[in-house]
Tab-separated table of C-alpha atoms in Angstrom:
chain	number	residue	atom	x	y	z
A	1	UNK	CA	0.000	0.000	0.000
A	2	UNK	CA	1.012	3.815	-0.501
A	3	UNK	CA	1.763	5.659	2.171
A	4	UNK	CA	-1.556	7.184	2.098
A	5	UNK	CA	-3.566	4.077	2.307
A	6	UNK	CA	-1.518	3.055	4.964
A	7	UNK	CA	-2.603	6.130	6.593
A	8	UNK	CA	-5.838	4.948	5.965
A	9	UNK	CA	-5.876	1.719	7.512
A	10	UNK	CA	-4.444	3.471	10.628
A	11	UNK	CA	-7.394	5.952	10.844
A	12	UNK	CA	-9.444	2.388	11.071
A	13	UNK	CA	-8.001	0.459	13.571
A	14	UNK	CA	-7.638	3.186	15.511
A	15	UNK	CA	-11.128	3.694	15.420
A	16	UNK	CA	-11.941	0.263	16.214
A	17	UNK	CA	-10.130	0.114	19.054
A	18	UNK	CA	-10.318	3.220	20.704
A	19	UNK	CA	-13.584	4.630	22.517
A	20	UNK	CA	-15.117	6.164	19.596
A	21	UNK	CA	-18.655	5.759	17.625
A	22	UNK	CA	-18.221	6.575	14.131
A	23	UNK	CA	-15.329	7.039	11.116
A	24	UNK	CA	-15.349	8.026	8.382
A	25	UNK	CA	-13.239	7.445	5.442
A	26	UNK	CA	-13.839	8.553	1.604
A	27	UNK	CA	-12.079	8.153	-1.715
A	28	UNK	CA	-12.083	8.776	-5.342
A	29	UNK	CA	-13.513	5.759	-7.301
A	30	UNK	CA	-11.052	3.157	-7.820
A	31	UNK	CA	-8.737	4.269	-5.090
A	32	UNK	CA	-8.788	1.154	-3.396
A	33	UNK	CA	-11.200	1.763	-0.403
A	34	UNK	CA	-12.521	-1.889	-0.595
A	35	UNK	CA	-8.919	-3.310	-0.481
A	36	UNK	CA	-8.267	-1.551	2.543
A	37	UNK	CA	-11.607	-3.123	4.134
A	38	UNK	CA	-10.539	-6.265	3.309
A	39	UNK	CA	-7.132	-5.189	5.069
A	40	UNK	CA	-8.753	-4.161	7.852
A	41	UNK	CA	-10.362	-7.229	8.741
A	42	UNK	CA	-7.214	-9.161	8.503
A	43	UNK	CA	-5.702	-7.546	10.808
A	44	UNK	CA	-8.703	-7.121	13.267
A	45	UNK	CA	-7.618	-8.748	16.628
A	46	UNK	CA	-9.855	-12.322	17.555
A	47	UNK	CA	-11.920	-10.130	19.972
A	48	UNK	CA	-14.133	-8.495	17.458
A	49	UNK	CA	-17.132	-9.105	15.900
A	50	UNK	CA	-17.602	-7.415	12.715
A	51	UNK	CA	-21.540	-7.097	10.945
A	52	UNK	CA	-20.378	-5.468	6.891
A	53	UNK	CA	-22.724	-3.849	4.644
A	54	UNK	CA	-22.158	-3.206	1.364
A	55	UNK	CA	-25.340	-2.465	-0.144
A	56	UNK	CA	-26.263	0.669	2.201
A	57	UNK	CA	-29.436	1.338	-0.387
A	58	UNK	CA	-31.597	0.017	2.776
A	59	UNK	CA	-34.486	2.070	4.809
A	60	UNK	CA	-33.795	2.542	8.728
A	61	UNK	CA	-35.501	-0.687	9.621
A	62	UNK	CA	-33.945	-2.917	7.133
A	63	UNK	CA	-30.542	-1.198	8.169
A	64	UNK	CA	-31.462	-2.354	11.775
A	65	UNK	CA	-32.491	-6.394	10.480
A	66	UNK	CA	-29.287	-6.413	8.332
A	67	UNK	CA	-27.038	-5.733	10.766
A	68	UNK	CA	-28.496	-8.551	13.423
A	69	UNK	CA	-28.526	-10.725	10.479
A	70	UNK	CA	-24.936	-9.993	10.303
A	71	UNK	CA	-24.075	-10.863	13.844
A	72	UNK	CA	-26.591	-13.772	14.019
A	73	UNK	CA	-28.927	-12.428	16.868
A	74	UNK	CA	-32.300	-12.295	15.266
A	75	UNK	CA	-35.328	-12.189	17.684
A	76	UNK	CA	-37.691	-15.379	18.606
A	77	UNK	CA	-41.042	-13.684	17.574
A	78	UNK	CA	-42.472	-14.674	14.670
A	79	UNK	CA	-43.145	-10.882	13.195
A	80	UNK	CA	-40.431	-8.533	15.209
A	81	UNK	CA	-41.118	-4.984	15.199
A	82	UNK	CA	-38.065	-2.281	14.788
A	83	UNK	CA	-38.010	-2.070	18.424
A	84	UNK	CA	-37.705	-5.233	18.681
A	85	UNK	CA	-34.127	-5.507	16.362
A	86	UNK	CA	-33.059	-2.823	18.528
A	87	UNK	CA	-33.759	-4.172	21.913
A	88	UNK	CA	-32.231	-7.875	21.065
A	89	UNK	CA	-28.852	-6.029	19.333
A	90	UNK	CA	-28.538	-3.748	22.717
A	91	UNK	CA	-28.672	-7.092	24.583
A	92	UNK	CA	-25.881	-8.534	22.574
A	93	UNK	CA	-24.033	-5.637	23.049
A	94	UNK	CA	-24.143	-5.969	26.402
A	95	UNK	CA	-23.522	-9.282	26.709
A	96	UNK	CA	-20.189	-8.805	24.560
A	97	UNK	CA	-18.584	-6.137	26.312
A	98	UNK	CA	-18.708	-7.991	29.596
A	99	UNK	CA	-16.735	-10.787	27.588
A	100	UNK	CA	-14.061	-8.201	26.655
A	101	UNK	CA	-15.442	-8.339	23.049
A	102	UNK	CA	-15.603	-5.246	20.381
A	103	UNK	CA	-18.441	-5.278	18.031
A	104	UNK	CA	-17.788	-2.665	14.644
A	105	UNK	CA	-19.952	-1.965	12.246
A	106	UNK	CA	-18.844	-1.353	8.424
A	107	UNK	CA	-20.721	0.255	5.794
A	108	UNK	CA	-19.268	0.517	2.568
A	109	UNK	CA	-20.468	2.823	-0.524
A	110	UNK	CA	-21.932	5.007	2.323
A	111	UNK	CA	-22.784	7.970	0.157
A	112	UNK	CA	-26.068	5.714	-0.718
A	113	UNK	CA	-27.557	6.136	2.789
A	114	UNK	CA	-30.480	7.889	2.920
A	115	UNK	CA	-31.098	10.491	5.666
A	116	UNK	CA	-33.211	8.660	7.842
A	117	UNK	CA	-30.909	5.875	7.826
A	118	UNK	CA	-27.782	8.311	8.529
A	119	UNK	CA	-30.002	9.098	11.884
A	120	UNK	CA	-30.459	5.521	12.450
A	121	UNK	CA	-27.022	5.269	12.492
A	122	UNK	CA	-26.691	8.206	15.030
A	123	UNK	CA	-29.437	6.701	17.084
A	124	UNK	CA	-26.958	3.440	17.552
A	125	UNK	CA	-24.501	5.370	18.914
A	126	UNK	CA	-26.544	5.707	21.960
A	127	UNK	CA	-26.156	2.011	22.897
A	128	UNK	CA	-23.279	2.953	25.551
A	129	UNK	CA	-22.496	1.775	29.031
A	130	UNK	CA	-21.281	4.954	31.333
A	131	UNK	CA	-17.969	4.367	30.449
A	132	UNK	CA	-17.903	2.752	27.281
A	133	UNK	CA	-19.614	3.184	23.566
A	134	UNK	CA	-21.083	-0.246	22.751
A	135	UNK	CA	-20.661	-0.352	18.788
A	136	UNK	CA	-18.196	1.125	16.708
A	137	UNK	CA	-19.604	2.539	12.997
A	138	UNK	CA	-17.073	3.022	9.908
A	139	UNK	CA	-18.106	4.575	6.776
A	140	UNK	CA	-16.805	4.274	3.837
A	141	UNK	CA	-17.690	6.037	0.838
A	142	UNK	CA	-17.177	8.899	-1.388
A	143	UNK	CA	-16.158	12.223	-1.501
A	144	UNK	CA	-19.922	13.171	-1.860
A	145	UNK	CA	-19.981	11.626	1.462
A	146	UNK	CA	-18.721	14.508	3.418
A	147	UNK	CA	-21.108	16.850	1.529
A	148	UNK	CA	-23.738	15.025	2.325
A	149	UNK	CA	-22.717	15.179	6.025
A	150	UNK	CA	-22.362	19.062	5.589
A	151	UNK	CA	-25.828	19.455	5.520
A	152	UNK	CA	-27.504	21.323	8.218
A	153	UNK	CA	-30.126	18.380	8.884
A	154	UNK	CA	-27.369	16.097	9.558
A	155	UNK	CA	-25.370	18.002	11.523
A	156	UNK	CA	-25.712	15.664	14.894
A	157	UNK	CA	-24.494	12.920	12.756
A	158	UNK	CA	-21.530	14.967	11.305
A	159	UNK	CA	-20.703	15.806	15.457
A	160	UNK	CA	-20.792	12.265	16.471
A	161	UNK	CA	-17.540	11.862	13.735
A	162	UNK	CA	-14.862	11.081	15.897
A	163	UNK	CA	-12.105	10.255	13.113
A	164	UNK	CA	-11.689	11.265	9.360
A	165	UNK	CA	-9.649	10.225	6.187
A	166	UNK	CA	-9.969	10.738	2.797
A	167	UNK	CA	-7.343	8.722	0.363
A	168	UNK	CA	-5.014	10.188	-2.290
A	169	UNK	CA	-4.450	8.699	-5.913
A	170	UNK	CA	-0.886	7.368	-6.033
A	171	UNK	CA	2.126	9.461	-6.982
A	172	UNK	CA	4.338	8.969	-9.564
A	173	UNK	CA	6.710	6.787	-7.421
A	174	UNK	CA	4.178	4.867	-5.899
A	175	UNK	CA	2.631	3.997	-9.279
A	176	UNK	CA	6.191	2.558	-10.433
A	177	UNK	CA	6.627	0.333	-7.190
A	178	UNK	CA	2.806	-0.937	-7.505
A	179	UNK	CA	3.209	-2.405	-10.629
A	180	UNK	CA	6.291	-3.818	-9.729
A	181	UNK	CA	5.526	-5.119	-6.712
A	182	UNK	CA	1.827	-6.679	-8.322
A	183	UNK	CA	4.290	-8.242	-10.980
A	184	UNK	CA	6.464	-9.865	-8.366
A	185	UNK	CA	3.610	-10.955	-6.414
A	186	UNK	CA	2.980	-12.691	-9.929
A	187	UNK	CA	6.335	-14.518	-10.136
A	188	UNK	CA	7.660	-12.012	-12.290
A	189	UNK	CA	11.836	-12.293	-11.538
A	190	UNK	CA	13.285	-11.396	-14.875
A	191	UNK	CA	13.320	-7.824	-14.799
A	192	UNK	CA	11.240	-5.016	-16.430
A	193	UNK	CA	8.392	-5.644	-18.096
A	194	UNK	CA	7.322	-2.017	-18.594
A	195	UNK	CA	9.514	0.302	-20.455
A	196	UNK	CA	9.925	4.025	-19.064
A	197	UNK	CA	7.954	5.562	-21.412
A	198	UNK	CA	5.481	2.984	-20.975
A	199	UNK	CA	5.145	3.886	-16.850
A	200	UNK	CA	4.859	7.538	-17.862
A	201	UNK	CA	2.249	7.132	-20.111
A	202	UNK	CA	0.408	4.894	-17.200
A	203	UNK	CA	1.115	8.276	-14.786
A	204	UNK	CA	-0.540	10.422	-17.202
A	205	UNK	CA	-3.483	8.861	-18.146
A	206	UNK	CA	-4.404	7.195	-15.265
A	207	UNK	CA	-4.112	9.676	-13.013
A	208	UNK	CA	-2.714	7.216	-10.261
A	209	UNK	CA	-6.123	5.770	-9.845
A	210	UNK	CA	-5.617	2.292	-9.039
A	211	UNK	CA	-8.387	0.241	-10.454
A	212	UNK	CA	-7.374	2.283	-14.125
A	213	UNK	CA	-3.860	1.102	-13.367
A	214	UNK	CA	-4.673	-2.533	-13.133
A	215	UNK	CA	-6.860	-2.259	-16.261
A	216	UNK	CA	-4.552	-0.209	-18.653
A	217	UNK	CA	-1.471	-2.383	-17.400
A	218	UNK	CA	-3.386	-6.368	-17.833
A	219	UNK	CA	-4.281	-5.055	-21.340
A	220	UNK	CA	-0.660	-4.169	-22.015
A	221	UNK	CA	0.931	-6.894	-21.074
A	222	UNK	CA	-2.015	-9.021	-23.269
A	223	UNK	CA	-0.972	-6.866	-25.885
A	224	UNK	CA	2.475	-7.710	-25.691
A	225	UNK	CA	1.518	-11.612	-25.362
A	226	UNK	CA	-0.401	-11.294	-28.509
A	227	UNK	CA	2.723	-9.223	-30.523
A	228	UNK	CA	4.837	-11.805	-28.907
A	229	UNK	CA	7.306	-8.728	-27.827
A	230	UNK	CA	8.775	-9.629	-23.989
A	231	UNK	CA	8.194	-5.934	-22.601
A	232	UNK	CA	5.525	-3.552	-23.296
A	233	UNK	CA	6.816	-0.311	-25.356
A	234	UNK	CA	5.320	2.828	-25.734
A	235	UNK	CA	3.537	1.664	-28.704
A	236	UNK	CA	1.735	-1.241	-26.850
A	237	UNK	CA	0.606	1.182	-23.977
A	238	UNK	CA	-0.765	3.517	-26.203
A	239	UNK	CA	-2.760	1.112	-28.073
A	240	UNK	CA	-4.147	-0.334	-24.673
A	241	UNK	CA	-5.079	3.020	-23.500
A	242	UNK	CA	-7.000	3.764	-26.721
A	243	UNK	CA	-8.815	0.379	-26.274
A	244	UNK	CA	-9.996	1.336	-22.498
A	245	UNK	CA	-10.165	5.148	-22.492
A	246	UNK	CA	-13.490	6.377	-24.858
A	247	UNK	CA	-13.071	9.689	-23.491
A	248	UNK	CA	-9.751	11.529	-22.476
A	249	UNK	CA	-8.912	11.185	-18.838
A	250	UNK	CA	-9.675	13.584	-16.393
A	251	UNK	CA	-6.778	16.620	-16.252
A	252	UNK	CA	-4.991	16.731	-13.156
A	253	UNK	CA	-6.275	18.578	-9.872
A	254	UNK	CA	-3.391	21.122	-10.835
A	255	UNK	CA	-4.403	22.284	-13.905
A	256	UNK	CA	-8.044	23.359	-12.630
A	257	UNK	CA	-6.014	25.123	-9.835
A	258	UNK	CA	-6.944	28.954	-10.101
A	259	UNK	CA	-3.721	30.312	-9.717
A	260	UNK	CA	-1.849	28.000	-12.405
A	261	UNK	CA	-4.368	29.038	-14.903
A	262	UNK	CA	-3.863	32.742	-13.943
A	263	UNK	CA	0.395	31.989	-13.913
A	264	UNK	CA	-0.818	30.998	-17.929
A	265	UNK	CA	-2.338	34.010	-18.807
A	266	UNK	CA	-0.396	36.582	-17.455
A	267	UNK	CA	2.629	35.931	-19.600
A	268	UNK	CA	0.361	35.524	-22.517
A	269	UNK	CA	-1.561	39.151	-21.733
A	270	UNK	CA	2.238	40.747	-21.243
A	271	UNK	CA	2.855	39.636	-24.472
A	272	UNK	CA	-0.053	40.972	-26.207
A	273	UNK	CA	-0.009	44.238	-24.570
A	274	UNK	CA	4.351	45.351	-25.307
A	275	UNK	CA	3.184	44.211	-29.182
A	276	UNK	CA	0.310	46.381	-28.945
A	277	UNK	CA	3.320	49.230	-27.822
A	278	UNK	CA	5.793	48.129	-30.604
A	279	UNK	CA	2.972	48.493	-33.396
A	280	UNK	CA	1.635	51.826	-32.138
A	281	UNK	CA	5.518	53.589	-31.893
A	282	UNK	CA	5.353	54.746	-35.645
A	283	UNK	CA	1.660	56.517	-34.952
A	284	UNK	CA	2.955	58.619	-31.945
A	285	UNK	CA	3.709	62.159	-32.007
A	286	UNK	CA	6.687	63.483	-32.021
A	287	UNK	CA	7.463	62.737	-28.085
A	288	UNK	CA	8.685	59.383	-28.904
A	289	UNK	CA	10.633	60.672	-31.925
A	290	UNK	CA	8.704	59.518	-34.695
A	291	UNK	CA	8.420	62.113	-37.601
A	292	UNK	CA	6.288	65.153	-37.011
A	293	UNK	CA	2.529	64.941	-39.370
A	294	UNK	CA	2.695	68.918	-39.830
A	295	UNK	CA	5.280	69.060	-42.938
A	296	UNK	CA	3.482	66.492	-44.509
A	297	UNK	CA	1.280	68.270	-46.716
A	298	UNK	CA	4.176	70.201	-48.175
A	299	UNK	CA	5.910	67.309	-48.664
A	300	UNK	CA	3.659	65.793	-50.978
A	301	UNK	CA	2.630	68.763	-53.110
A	302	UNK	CA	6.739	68.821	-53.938
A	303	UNK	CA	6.436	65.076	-55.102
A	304	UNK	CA	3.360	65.268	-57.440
A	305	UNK	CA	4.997	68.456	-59.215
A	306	UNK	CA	8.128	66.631	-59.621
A	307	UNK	CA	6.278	63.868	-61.087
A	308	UNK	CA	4.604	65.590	-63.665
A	309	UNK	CA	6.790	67.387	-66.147
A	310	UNK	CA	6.621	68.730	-69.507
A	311	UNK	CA	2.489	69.052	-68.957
A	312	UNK	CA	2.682	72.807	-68.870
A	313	UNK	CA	4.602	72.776	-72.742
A	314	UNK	CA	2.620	70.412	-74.133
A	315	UNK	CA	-0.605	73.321	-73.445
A	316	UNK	CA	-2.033	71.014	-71.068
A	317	UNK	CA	-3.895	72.752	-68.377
A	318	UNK	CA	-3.100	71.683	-64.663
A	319	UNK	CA	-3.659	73.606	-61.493
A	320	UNK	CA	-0.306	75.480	-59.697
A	321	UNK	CA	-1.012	73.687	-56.675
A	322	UNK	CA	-2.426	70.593	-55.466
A	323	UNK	CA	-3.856	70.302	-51.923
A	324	UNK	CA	-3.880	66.997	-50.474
A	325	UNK	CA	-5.439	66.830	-47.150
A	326	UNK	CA	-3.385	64.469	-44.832
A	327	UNK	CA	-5.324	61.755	-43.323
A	328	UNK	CA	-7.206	61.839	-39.997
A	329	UNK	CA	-4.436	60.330	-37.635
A	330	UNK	CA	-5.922	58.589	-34.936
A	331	UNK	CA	-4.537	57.909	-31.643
A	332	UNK	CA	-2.448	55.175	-31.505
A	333	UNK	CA	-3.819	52.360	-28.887
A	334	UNK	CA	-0.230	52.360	-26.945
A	335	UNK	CA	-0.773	55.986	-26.269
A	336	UNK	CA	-3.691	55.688	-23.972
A	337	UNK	CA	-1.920	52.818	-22.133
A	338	UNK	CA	1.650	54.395	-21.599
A	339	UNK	CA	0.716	58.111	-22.149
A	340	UNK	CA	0.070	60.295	-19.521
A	341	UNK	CA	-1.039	62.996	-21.396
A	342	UNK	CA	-3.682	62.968	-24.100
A	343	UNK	CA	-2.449	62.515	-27.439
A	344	UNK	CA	-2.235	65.943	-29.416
A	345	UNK	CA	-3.460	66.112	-32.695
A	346	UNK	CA	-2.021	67.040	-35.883
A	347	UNK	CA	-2.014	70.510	-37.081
């Protein structure tokens, strides 16, 4: 396990065996929070008794019958009533922490539980001695988990949380030792089966989700099998990921971060803004040293009478002078971003 899941299963057993009523622990999808149930109860000392539920899509009542079902202490009457379920499981209870025994309760997929049966739950955690809380309640589920617990209708539930963990996707290092340590679980001794590329393409797209490791990297390796190649290339990978991926993986968490989108921009909008400045140099007045508009005019009456000779001999009639207005010069952009004063126009 990663660090983090280790981490994980920590937060659990601590909860167990401490004095507390309910944990929580949430997770992406795929991020291994079943695995570390499964953990958990191998490592569970003798002394408990454990009632699971993983299929939490139950009313309050059939939350209550499950969880007697689980630790085999139904009630003799022929029809019990809620009360009933409750009353025999308080007994057992009881009974078992006079023996020195722990009794936990596991939900997984928790984010299914309706309300009601979130104040079920809550209820349970009333079954106490004066000293002592008589059944300890793990949930598992995901991150919508601790939204739903947010609410303001739920808030004596949310209070009652004595311990809390959510699990991180594997980095980049622990993706590399996973999948060597899953292929040396398999008997793999001869070295590398994944080329670097190939592990980098497995960070990237899977976003160090485990489940989408295990996926991308047995279609790989069947890849390989069926090219008859005795490591999986860059080439492979990519073809594997095409074959499981039918949409493009979720970006990572940094790129929806606010402040690397802004650390994007910024450059970009510097840029923009000194080549507005360079194109709007040869439109500014004379304060920059660009040449003045106000000798234009005479300027370009010179030229056309230079370019038209002979037209006077040849009894052609011309005017002496020809006006050309100058254009309307308008303000160059750059002015009203680096000029202090307002731009003056031409005479």
């Amino acid at each position: 396990m990663s660090e983090s899941h280790r981490e994980a299963l920590a937060h659990l057993l601590y909860g167990i065996n401490s004095d507390g009523c309910l944990v929580l622990l949430t997770g992406d999808v795929g991020i291994g929070k079943t695995t570390i149930c499964r953990c958990l109860l191998e490592q569970l000392p003798k002394t408990t008794d454990v009632a699971l539920v993983f299929n939490p899509k139950l009313s309050a009542e059939e939350l209550v019958r499950a969880i007697c079902e689980e630790l085999m202490i139904l009630p003799e009457l022929e029809n019990p009533s809620n009360k009933d379920y409750i009353d025999r499981l308080n007994r057992h209870l009881l009974d078992a922490h006079s023996k020195g025994r722990t009794t936990a309760l596991i939900i997984d997929e928790a984010q299914n539980l309706e309300p009601e049966v979130l104040e079920q739950l809550r209820l349970l955690t009333n079954l106490e001695t004066n000293t002592h809380k008589l059944l300890r309640i793990i949930l598992i589920g995901q991150p919508e988990l601790r939204d739903i617990l947010e609410h303001e209708k739920l808030s004596q539930v949310n209070q009652r949380i004595t311990s809390r963990y959510h699990i991180t996707a594997l980095q980049p290092d622990d993706i590399n030792n996973y999948i060597h340590h899953r292929l040396s679980v398999a008997g793999n001794e001869t070295g590398r089966l994944f080329s670097a590329k190939a592990i980098g393409y497995i960070v990237k797209y899977t976003n160090g989700i485990p489940r989408l490791i295990n996926l991308l990297c047995d279609r790989a390796l069947l890849g390989a099998y069926a090219e008859n190649s005795d490591h999986v290339d860059i080439r492979i990978i990519k073809r594997a990921g095409e074959e499981i991926f039918t949409e493009p993986p979720p970006r990572p968490a940094f790129f929806k971060n606010s402040f690397f989108r802004l650390s994007l921009l910024l450059p970009i909008a510097l840029c923009f803004v000194a080549f507005v400045y360079y194109i709007g140099i040869p439109f500014n007045t004379g304060k920059r040293g660009a040449t003045p508009l106000v000798n234009q005019t005479t300027h370009q009456e010179q030229t056309v009478q230079a370019a038209t000779p002979g037209k006077e001999e040849a009894g052609e009639s011309r005017p002496s002078r020809i006006n050309i207005t100058p254009p309307v010069r308008l303000p160059a952009l750059s002015e009203f971003i680096f000029n202090e004063e307002e731009p003056q126009a031409a005479e």
